[in-house]
Amino acid sequence: MEKIDLKKSLRALFNPPKGKFVEIIVPELSFVKVDGAGDPNTTEAFQAAVQWLYGVSYAMKFAAKAQLGRDYVVPPLEGLWWSDDPGTFVRREKDRWQWTLMIMVPDFVNREMFDKAVEKTDAKRDDKHPTLRFEPYDEGRVLQALHVGSYDDEGPLLKHLHGEVMPALGVDFNGPHHEIYLGDPRKTEAAKLKTILRQPIRKL
């Protein structure tokens, strides 16, 4: 059975150059999502959200393999981040951040599989997650670059994006700051972590 890897089939979305912002168009894609707020390093809800997302995503993967004969690699964790002041990301004021964590879902996985995956995950956990949902996300025109290093070292690259790249192109923010986590912080030293930094944009 061939195992589908969306990072390869959607290669343009996952391979920006290091430290240099390039423009691409992101098509509408489906995700499992969970909302929250606060510092991801200290907020218990953040870790609970991650656990819920992976529990449901792997349950859907196993269902697709059993029911459809289609296997796939569970895509990386992604995060949408926003604040009333975008400068909080440059200054790393994490307690002022709001977020939606999400994991992409292949187009052959349907809502019935999601609903059953939620039931299975719920049976294994003591908590509930009222914002857990399965929905499309149409991001459109974006700028993205690869950041290598600690999450806390993203500030200079984001400052470059906000203060130089976007003004030079005559564009403005058109959605939350978006991060795609290609590395696992539990297994990779901070200096080697790879994170895609993405910003939806629109013409001024």
Coordinates of N, CA and C in Angstrom, one line a residue:
M1 N 0.8 -1.2 0.0 CA 0.0 0.0 0.0 C 0.9 1.2 0.0
E2 N 0.7 2.1 -1.0 CA 1.4 3.3 -1.0 C 1.0 4.3 0.1
K3 N 2.0 4.9 0.8 CA 1.8 5.8 1.8 C 1.9 7.2 1.3
I4 N 0.9 8.0 1.3 CA 0.9 9.4 0.8 C 1.5 10.3 1.8
D5 N 2.4 11.2 1.3 CA 3.0 12.2 2.1 C 2.7 13.6 1.5
L6 N 1.8 14.3 2.2 CA 1.4 15.6 1.7 C 2.5 16.6 1.6
K7 N 3.5 16.4 2.4 CA 4.7 17.3 2.3 C 5.4 17.2 1.0
K8 N 5.3 16.0 0.4 CA 5.9 15.8 -1.0 C 4.9 16.1 -2.1
S9 N 3.6 15.7 -1.9 CA 2.7 16.0 -3.0 C 2.3 17.5 -3.1
L10 N 2.4 18.2 -1.9 CA 2.2 19.7 -1.9 C 3.5 20.4 -1.6
R11 N 4.5 20.0 -2.3 CA 5.9 20.4 -2.0 C 6.1 21.9 -1.9
A12 N 5.4 22.7 -2.8 CA 5.6 24.1 -2.8 C 5.2 24.8 -1.5
L13 N 4.3 24.1 -0.7 CA 3.8 24.7 0.6 C 4.8 24.4 1.7
F14 N 5.7 23.5 1.5 CA 6.6 23.1 2.6 C 8.1 23.3 2.4
N15 N 8.5 24.0 1.3 CA 9.9 24.1 1.0 C 10.3 25.6 0.7
P16 N 10.0 26.5 1.5 CA 10.5 27.9 1.3 C 12.0 28.0 1.6
P17 N 12.7 29.0 1.0 CA 14.1 29.1 1.3 C 14.3 29.6 2.7
K18 N 15.5 29.3 3.3 CA 15.8 29.7 4.6 C 16.1 31.2 4.7
G19 N 15.3 31.9 5.6 CA 15.5 33.3 5.9 C 15.1 34.2 4.8
K20 N 14.5 33.7 3.7 CA 14.0 34.6 2.6 C 12.6 34.4 2.3
F21 N 11.8 35.4 2.3 CA 10.4 35.3 2.1 C 10.1 35.3 0.6
V22 N 9.2 34.3 0.2 CA 8.8 34.1 -1.2 C 7.3 34.1 -1.1
E23 N 6.7 34.4 -2.3 CA 5.2 34.5 -2.4 C 4.7 33.2 -3.1
I24 N 3.7 32.6 -2.5 CA 3.0 31.5 -3.1 C 1.5 31.7 -2.9
I25 N 0.7 30.9 -3.6 CA -0.8 30.8 -3.4 C -1.1 29.5 -2.8
V26 N -1.7 29.5 -1.6 CA -2.1 28.3 -0.9 C -3.5 27.9 -1.2
P27 N -3.8 26.7 -1.7 CA -5.2 26.4 -2.1 C -6.0 26.1 -0.8
E28 N -7.3 25.9 -1.0 CA -8.1 25.5 0.1 C -7.8 24.1 0.5
L29 N -7.6 23.9 1.8 CA -7.2 22.6 2.4 C -8.1 22.3 3.6
S30 N -8.2 21.1 4.0 CA -9.0 20.7 5.2 C -8.1 20.4 6.4
F31 N -8.6 20.8 7.6 CA -7.8 20.7 8.8 C -8.7 20.2 9.9
V32 N -8.1 19.6 10.9 CA -8.6 19.4 12.3 C -8.1 20.6 13.1
K33 N -8.9 21.3 13.8 CA -8.5 22.5 14.5 C -8.9 22.6 15.9
V34 N -8.1 23.3 16.7 CA -8.5 23.5 18.1 C -8.0 25.0 18.5
D35 N -8.9 25.7 19.2 CA -8.6 27.1 19.5 C -8.1 27.2 21.0
G36 N -7.3 28.3 21.2 CA -6.9 28.6 22.6 C -6.2 30.0 22.7
A37 N -5.7 30.3 23.8 CA -5.0 31.6 24.1 C -4.0 31.4 25.1
G38 N -3.0 32.3 25.1 CA -2.0 32.3 26.1 C -0.6 31.8 25.7
D39 N 0.3 31.9 26.6 CA 1.7 31.4 26.3 C 1.7 29.9 26.1
P40 N 2.2 29.4 24.9 CA 2.2 28.0 24.6 C 3.2 27.2 25.6
N41 N 4.1 27.9 26.2 CA 5.1 27.2 27.0 C 4.5 27.0 28.4
T42 N 3.5 27.7 28.8 CA 3.0 27.6 30.2 C 1.5 27.3 30.3
T43 N 0.8 27.4 29.2 CA -0.7 27.1 29.2 C -1.0 25.6 29.1
E44 N -1.6 25.1 30.1 CA -1.9 23.6 30.0 C -2.8 23.3 28.8
A45 N -3.7 24.3 28.4 CA -4.6 24.1 27.3 C -3.9 23.8 26.0
F46 N -2.7 24.4 25.9 CA -1.9 24.2 24.7 C -1.5 22.7 24.5
Q47 N -0.9 22.1 25.5 CA -0.5 20.7 25.4 C -1.8 19.8 25.2
A48 N -2.9 20.2 25.9 CA -4.1 19.4 25.7 C -4.6 19.4 24.3
A49 N -4.5 20.6 23.7 CA -4.9 20.8 22.3 C -4.0 19.9 21.4
V50 N -2.7 19.9 21.6 CA -1.8 19.1 20.8 C -2.2 17.7 20.9
Q51 N -2.4 17.2 22.1 CA -2.8 15.8 22.3 C -4.1 15.4 21.6
W52 N -5.1 16.3 21.7 CA -6.3 16.0 21.0 C -6.1 15.9 19.5
L53 N -5.4 16.9 19.0 CA -5.2 16.9 17.5 C -4.5 15.6 17.0
Y54 N -3.5 15.2 17.7 CA -2.8 14.0 17.2 C -3.6 12.8 17.5
G55 N -4.4 12.7 18.6 CA -5.2 11.6 18.8 C -6.2 11.4 17.7
V56 N -6.9 12.5 17.3 CA -7.9 12.4 16.3 C -7.3 12.2 14.9
S57 N -6.1 12.8 14.7 CA -5.5 12.6 13.3 C -5.0 11.2 13.1
Y58 N -4.5 10.6 14.1 CA -4.0 9.2 13.9 C -5.2 8.2 13.9
A59 N -6.3 8.5 14.6 CA -7.5 7.7 14.5 C -8.1 7.8 13.0
M60 N -8.0 9.0 12.4 CA -8.5 9.1 11.0 C -7.6 8.4 10.1
K61 N -6.3 8.5 10.3 CA -5.3 7.8 9.4 C -5.6 6.3 9.5
F62 N -5.8 5.7 10.6 CA -6.0 4.3 10.7 C -7.4 3.9 10.1
A63 N -8.4 4.8 10.2 CA -9.7 4.5 9.6 C -9.6 4.5 8.1
A64 N -8.8 5.5 7.5 CA -8.6 5.6 6.1 C -7.9 4.3 5.5
K65 N -7.0 3.8 6.3 CA -6.2 2.6 5.9 C -7.1 1.4 5.9
A66 N -8.0 1.3 6.9 CA -8.8 0.1 7.1 C -10.0 0.2 6.1
Q67 N -10.7 1.3 6.0 CA -11.9 1.5 5.2 C -11.7 1.7 3.7
L68 N -10.6 2.5 3.4 CA -10.4 2.9 2.0 C -9.2 2.3 1.4
G69 N -8.4 1.6 2.2 CA -7.1 1.1 1.7 C -6.1 2.2 1.3
R70 N -6.2 3.3 2.0 CA -5.3 4.4 1.6 C -4.6 4.9 2.9
D71 N -3.3 4.8 2.9 CA -2.5 5.2 4.0 C -1.8 6.5 3.7
Y72 N -1.5 7.3 4.8 CA -0.8 8.5 4.6 C 0.0 8.9 5.9
V73 N 1.0 9.7 5.7 CA 1.8 10.3 6.8 C 1.0 11.4 7.4
V74 N 0.8 11.3 8.7 CA 0.1 12.5 9.4 C 0.9 13.7 9.2
P75 N 0.4 14.8 8.6 CA 1.1 16.0 8.4 C 1.6 16.7 9.7
P76 N 2.5 17.6 9.5 CA 3.1 18.3 10.7 C 2.0 19.2 11.4
L77 N 2.3 19.5 12.7 CA 1.5 20.4 13.4 C 1.6 21.8 12.9
E78 N 0.5 22.6 12.8 CA 0.6 23.9 12.3 C -0.1 24.8 13.4
G79 N 0.2 26.1 13.3 CA -0.4 27.0 14.3 C -0.7 28.3 13.6
L80 N -2.0 28.8 13.8 CA -2.3 30.2 13.4 C -2.2 31.0 14.7
W81 N -1.6 32.2 14.6 CA -1.3 33.0 15.8 C -1.8 34.5 15.5
W82 N -2.4 35.1 16.4 CA -2.8 36.5 16.2 C -2.9 37.2 17.6
S83 N -2.9 38.5 17.5 CA -3.0 39.4 18.6 C -3.5 40.7 18.1
D84 N -4.0 41.5 19.0 CA -4.5 42.9 18.7 C -3.3 43.7 18.2
D85 N -2.1 43.4 18.6 CA -0.9 44.1 18.2 C 0.1 43.1 17.6
P86 N 0.3 43.1 16.2 CA 1.2 42.2 15.6 C 2.6 42.3 16.2
G87 N 2.9 43.4 16.7 CA 4.3 43.6 17.3 C 4.6 42.7 18.5
T88 N 3.5 42.1 19.1 CA 3.7 41.2 20.2 C 4.5 39.9 19.7
F89 N 4.5 39.6 18.4 CA 5.2 38.5 17.9 C 6.7 38.8 17.8
V90 N 7.0 40.0 17.4 CA 8.4 40.5 17.3 C 9.0 40.5 18.7
R91 N 8.2 41.0 19.7 CA 8.6 41.2 21.1 C 8.5 39.9 21.9
R92 N 7.9 38.9 21.3 CA 7.7 37.6 22.0 C 6.9 37.7 23.2
E93 N 5.8 38.5 23.2 CA 4.9 38.7 24.4 C 3.8 37.6 24.3
K94 N 4.2 36.4 24.7 CA 3.4 35.2 24.4 C 2.1 35.2 25.1
D95 N 2.0 35.8 26.3 CA 0.8 35.8 27.1 C -0.3 36.6 26.4
R96 N 0.0 37.4 25.3 CA -1.0 38.2 24.6 C -1.4 37.5 23.3
W97 N -1.0 36.3 23.1 CA -1.3 35.6 21.8 C -2.5 34.8 21.9
Q98 N -3.2 34.7 20.8 CA -4.3 33.8 20.6 C -3.9 32.8 19.5
W99 N -4.4 31.6 19.6 CA -4.0 30.6 18.6 C -5.0 29.6 18.2
T100 N -4.8 29.1 17.0 CA -5.5 27.9 16.5 C -4.5 26.9 16.1
L101 N -4.4 25.8 16.8 CA -3.6 24.7 16.4 C -4.3 23.8 15.4
M102 N -3.6 23.2 14.4 CA -4.3 22.4 13.4 C -3.4 21.4 12.7
I103 N -4.0 20.4 12.2 CA -3.2 19.4 11.4 C -4.0 19.1 10.1
M104 N -3.3 19.1 9.0 CA -4.0 19.0 7.7 C -4.6 17.6 7.5
V105 N -5.6 17.5 6.7 CA -6.3 16.2 6.5 C -6.4 16.0 5.0
P106 N -6.0 14.8 4.5 CA -6.1 14.5 3.1 C -7.6 14.6 2.6
D107 N -7.8 14.9 1.3 CA -9.1 15.1 0.8 C -10.0 13.9 0.7
F108 N -9.4 12.7 0.9 CA -10.2 11.5 0.9 C -10.7 11.1 2.3
V109 N -10.3 11.8 3.3 CA -10.8 11.6 4.7 C -12.1 12.4 4.9
N110 N -13.2 11.8 5.3 CA -14.5 12.5 5.3 C -14.9 12.9 6.8
R111 N -16.0 13.6 6.9 CA -16.5 14.0 8.2 C -16.9 12.8 9.1
E112 N -17.5 11.8 8.5 CA -17.9 10.6 9.3 C -16.6 10.0 10.0
M113 N -15.5 9.9 9.2 CA -14.3 9.4 9.8 C -13.8 10.4 11.0
F114 N -14.0 11.7 10.8 CA -13.6 12.6 11.8 C -14.5 12.4 13.0
D115 N -15.8 12.3 12.9 CA -16.7 12.2 14.0 C -16.4 10.9 14.8
K116 N -16.1 9.8 14.1 CA -15.7 8.6 14.8 C -14.4 8.7 15.5
A117 N -13.4 9.4 14.9 CA -12.1 9.6 15.5 C -12.2 10.4 16.7
V118 N -13.1 11.4 16.7 CA -13.3 12.2 18.0 C -13.9 11.3 19.1
E119 N -14.8 10.4 18.7 CA -15.4 9.5 19.7 C -14.3 8.6 20.3
K120 N -13.5 8.1 19.5 CA -12.4 7.2 20.0 C -11.4 7.9 20.9
T121 N -11.1 9.1 20.5 CA -10.1 9.9 21.3 C -10.8 10.3 22.6
D122 N -12.0 10.7 22.5 CA -12.8 11.2 23.7 C -12.8 10.0 24.8
A123 N -13.0 8.8 24.3 CA -13.1 7.7 25.2 C -11.8 7.4 26.0
K124 N -10.7 7.9 25.4 CA -9.3 7.7 26.1 C -8.9 8.9 27.0
R125 N -9.7 10.0 27.0 CA -9.3 11.2 27.7 C -10.3 11.6 28.8
D126 N -9.8 12.3 29.7 CA -10.7 12.8 30.8 C -11.2 14.2 30.6
D127 N -10.6 14.9 29.6 CA -11.0 16.2 29.3 C -11.8 16.3 28.0
K128 N -12.5 17.5 27.8 CA -13.2 17.7 26.6 C -12.6 18.9 25.9
H129 N -12.8 19.0 24.6 CA -12.3 20.2 23.9 C -13.4 20.7 23.0
P130 N -14.2 21.7 23.5 CA -15.4 22.2 22.8 C -15.1 22.9 21.4
T131 N -13.8 23.3 21.2 CA -13.5 24.0 19.9 C -13.0 23.1 18.8
L132 N -12.8 21.8 19.2 CA -12.3 20.8 18.2 C -13.3 20.7 17.0
R133 N -12.7 20.9 15.8 CA -13.6 20.9 14.6 C -12.8 20.4 13.3
F134 N -13.5 20.1 12.3 CA -13.0 19.7 11.0 C -13.5 20.6 10.0
E135 N -12.7 21.4 9.3 CA -13.2 22.5 8.4 C -12.1 22.9 7.4
P136 N -12.5 23.5 6.3 CA -11.5 24.0 5.3 C -10.9 25.3 5.7
Y137 N -9.7 25.5 5.2 CA -9.0 26.8 5.4 C -8.5 27.3 4.0
D138 N -8.9 28.4 3.6 CA -8.5 28.9 2.3 C -7.6 30.2 2.5
E139 N -6.3 30.0 2.5 CA -5.4 31.0 2.9 C -5.0 32.0 1.7
G140 N -5.0 31.4 0.5 CA -4.7 32.3 -0.6 C -3.3 32.8 -0.7
R141 N -3.1 34.1 -1.0 CA -1.8 34.6 -1.3 C -1.0 34.8 0.0
V142 N 0.2 34.3 0.1 CA 1.0 34.4 1.3 C 2.5 34.7 1.0
L143 N 3.2 35.1 2.0 CA 4.7 35.2 2.0 C 5.1 34.2 3.0
Q144 N 6.2 33.4 2.7 CA 6.7 32.4 3.7 C 8.2 32.2 3.5
A145 N 8.8 31.9 4.7 CA 10.2 31.6 4.7 C 10.5 30.5 5.7
L146 N 11.6 29.9 5.6 CA 12.0 28.9 6.6 C 12.9 29.5 7.7
H147 N 12.5 29.3 8.9 CA 13.3 29.7 10.1 C 14.0 28.5 10.7
V148 N 15.3 28.5 10.9 CA 16.0 27.4 11.5 C 16.5 28.0 12.8
G149 N 16.1 27.3 13.9 CA 16.5 27.8 15.2 C 15.4 27.7 16.2
S150 N 15.6 28.3 17.4 CA 14.6 28.3 18.5 C 13.4 29.1 18.0
Y151 N 12.3 28.7 18.6 CA 11.1 29.5 18.3 C 11.2 30.9 18.8
D152 N 12.0 31.1 19.9 CA 12.2 32.4 20.5 C 13.1 33.3 19.7
D153 N 13.7 32.7 18.7 CA 14.6 33.5 17.8 C 14.0 33.9 16.5
E154 N 12.6 33.8 16.4 CA 11.9 34.2 15.2 C 11.8 35.7 15.0
G155 N 11.9 36.4 16.1 CA 11.6 37.8 16.1 C 12.3 38.6 15.0
P156 N 13.6 38.5 14.8 CA 14.3 39.3 13.8 C 13.8 39.1 12.4
L157 N 13.5 37.8 12.1 CA 12.9 37.5 10.7 C 11.5 38.1 10.6
L158 N 10.7 38.0 11.6 CA 9.4 38.6 11.5 C 9.5 40.1 11.5
K159 N 10.4 40.7 12.2 CA 10.6 42.2 12.1 C 11.0 42.6 10.7
H160 N 11.8 41.8 10.0 CA 12.2 42.0 8.6 C 11.0 41.9 7.7
L161 N 10.1 40.9 8.0 CA 8.9 40.7 7.2 C 8.0 41.9 7.3
H162 N 7.7 42.3 8.6 CA 6.7 43.4 8.8 C 7.2 44.8 8.4
G163 N 8.5 45.0 8.7 CA 9.1 46.3 8.5 C 9.7 46.6 7.2
E164 N 10.1 45.6 6.4 CA 10.8 45.8 5.2 C 10.1 45.1 4.0
V165 N 9.9 43.8 4.1 CA 9.4 43.0 3.0 C 8.0 43.4 2.6
M166 N 7.1 43.5 3.5 CA 5.7 43.8 3.2 C 5.5 45.2 2.7
P167 N 6.2 46.2 3.4 CA 6.1 47.6 2.9 C 6.6 47.7 1.4
A168 N 7.7 47.0 1.2 CA 8.4 47.1 -0.2 C 7.4 46.5 -1.3
L169 N 6.6 45.5 -0.9 CA 5.7 44.9 -1.8 C 4.4 45.6 -1.9
G170 N 4.1 46.6 -1.0 CA 2.8 47.3 -0.9 C 1.7 46.4 -0.5
V171 N 2.0 45.5 0.5 CA 0.9 44.6 1.0 C 0.7 44.8 2.5
D172 N -0.4 44.2 2.9 CA -0.8 44.3 4.3 C -1.2 42.9 4.8
F173 N -1.4 42.8 6.1 CA -1.8 41.6 6.7 C -3.2 41.2 6.2
N174 N -3.4 39.9 6.0 CA -4.7 39.4 5.5 C -5.1 38.1 6.2
G175 N -4.8 38.0 7.5 CA -5.0 36.8 8.2 C -4.0 36.6 9.3
P176 N -4.1 35.6 10.1 CA -3.2 35.3 11.2 C -1.8 34.9 10.8
H177 N -0.8 35.2 11.6 CA 0.5 34.7 11.4 C 0.4 33.1 11.5
H178 N 1.1 32.4 10.6 CA 1.0 31.0 10.4 C 2.3 30.3 10.6
E179 N 2.4 29.3 11.4 CA 3.7 28.6 11.5 C 3.4 27.1 11.3
I180 N 4.4 26.4 10.6 CA 4.3 25.0 10.3 C 5.6 24.4 10.9
Y181 N 5.4 23.4 11.9 CA 6.5 22.9 12.7 C 7.0 21.6 12.0
L182 N 8.2 21.8 11.3 CA 8.8 20.6 10.6 C 9.6 19.8 11.6
G183 N 10.0 20.3 12.7 CA 10.8 19.6 13.7 C 10.0 19.3 14.9
D184 N 10.5 18.3 15.7 CA 9.9 17.9 16.9 C 10.8 18.4 18.1
P185 N 10.3 19.4 18.9 CA 11.1 20.0 19.9 C 11.5 19.0 21.0
R186 N 10.8 17.9 21.1 CA 11.1 16.8 22.1 C 12.4 16.0 21.7
K187 N 12.7 16.0 20.3 CA 13.7 15.2 19.8 C 14.9 16.0 19.2
T188 N 14.6 17.3 18.9 CA 15.6 18.1 18.2 C 16.0 19.3 19.0
E189 N 17.3 19.5 19.1 CA 17.8 20.7 19.8 C 17.3 22.0 19.2
A190 N 17.1 23.0 20.0 CA 16.4 24.2 19.6 C 17.1 24.8 18.4
A191 N 18.4 24.8 18.4 CA 19.2 25.5 17.3 C 18.9 24.8 15.9
K192 N 18.4 23.6 15.9 CA 18.2 22.9 14.6 C 16.7 22.8 14.2
L193 N 15.8 23.3 15.0 CA 14.4 23.2 14.7 C 14.1 24.0 13.4
K194 N 13.2 23.4 12.6 CA 12.8 24.0 11.3 C 11.4 24.4 11.4
T195 N 11.1 25.7 11.1 CA 9.7 26.2 11.2 C 9.4 27.1 10.0
I196 N 8.3 26.8 9.3 CA 7.9 27.7 8.2 C 7.1 28.8 8.8
L197 N 7.5 30.0 8.5 CA 6.8 31.2 8.9 C 6.0 31.8 7.7
R198 N 4.7 31.9 7.9 CA 3.9 32.2 6.8 C 2.9 33.4 7.2
Q199 N 2.7 34.3 6.2 CA 1.8 35.4 6.5 C 0.9 35.7 5.3
P200 N -0.4 35.5 5.4 CA -1.3 35.8 4.4 C -1.3 37.4 4.1
I201 N -1.4 37.7 2.9 CA -1.2 39.2 2.5 C -2.3 39.6 1.5
R202 N -2.5 40.9 1.4 CA -3.4 41.5 0.4 C -2.8 42.8 0.0
K203 N -3.1 43.3 -1.2 CA -2.6 44.6 -1.7 C -3.2 45.7 -0.9
L204 N -2.4 46.7 -0.6 CA -2.9 47.9 0.1 C -3.9 48.7 -0.8

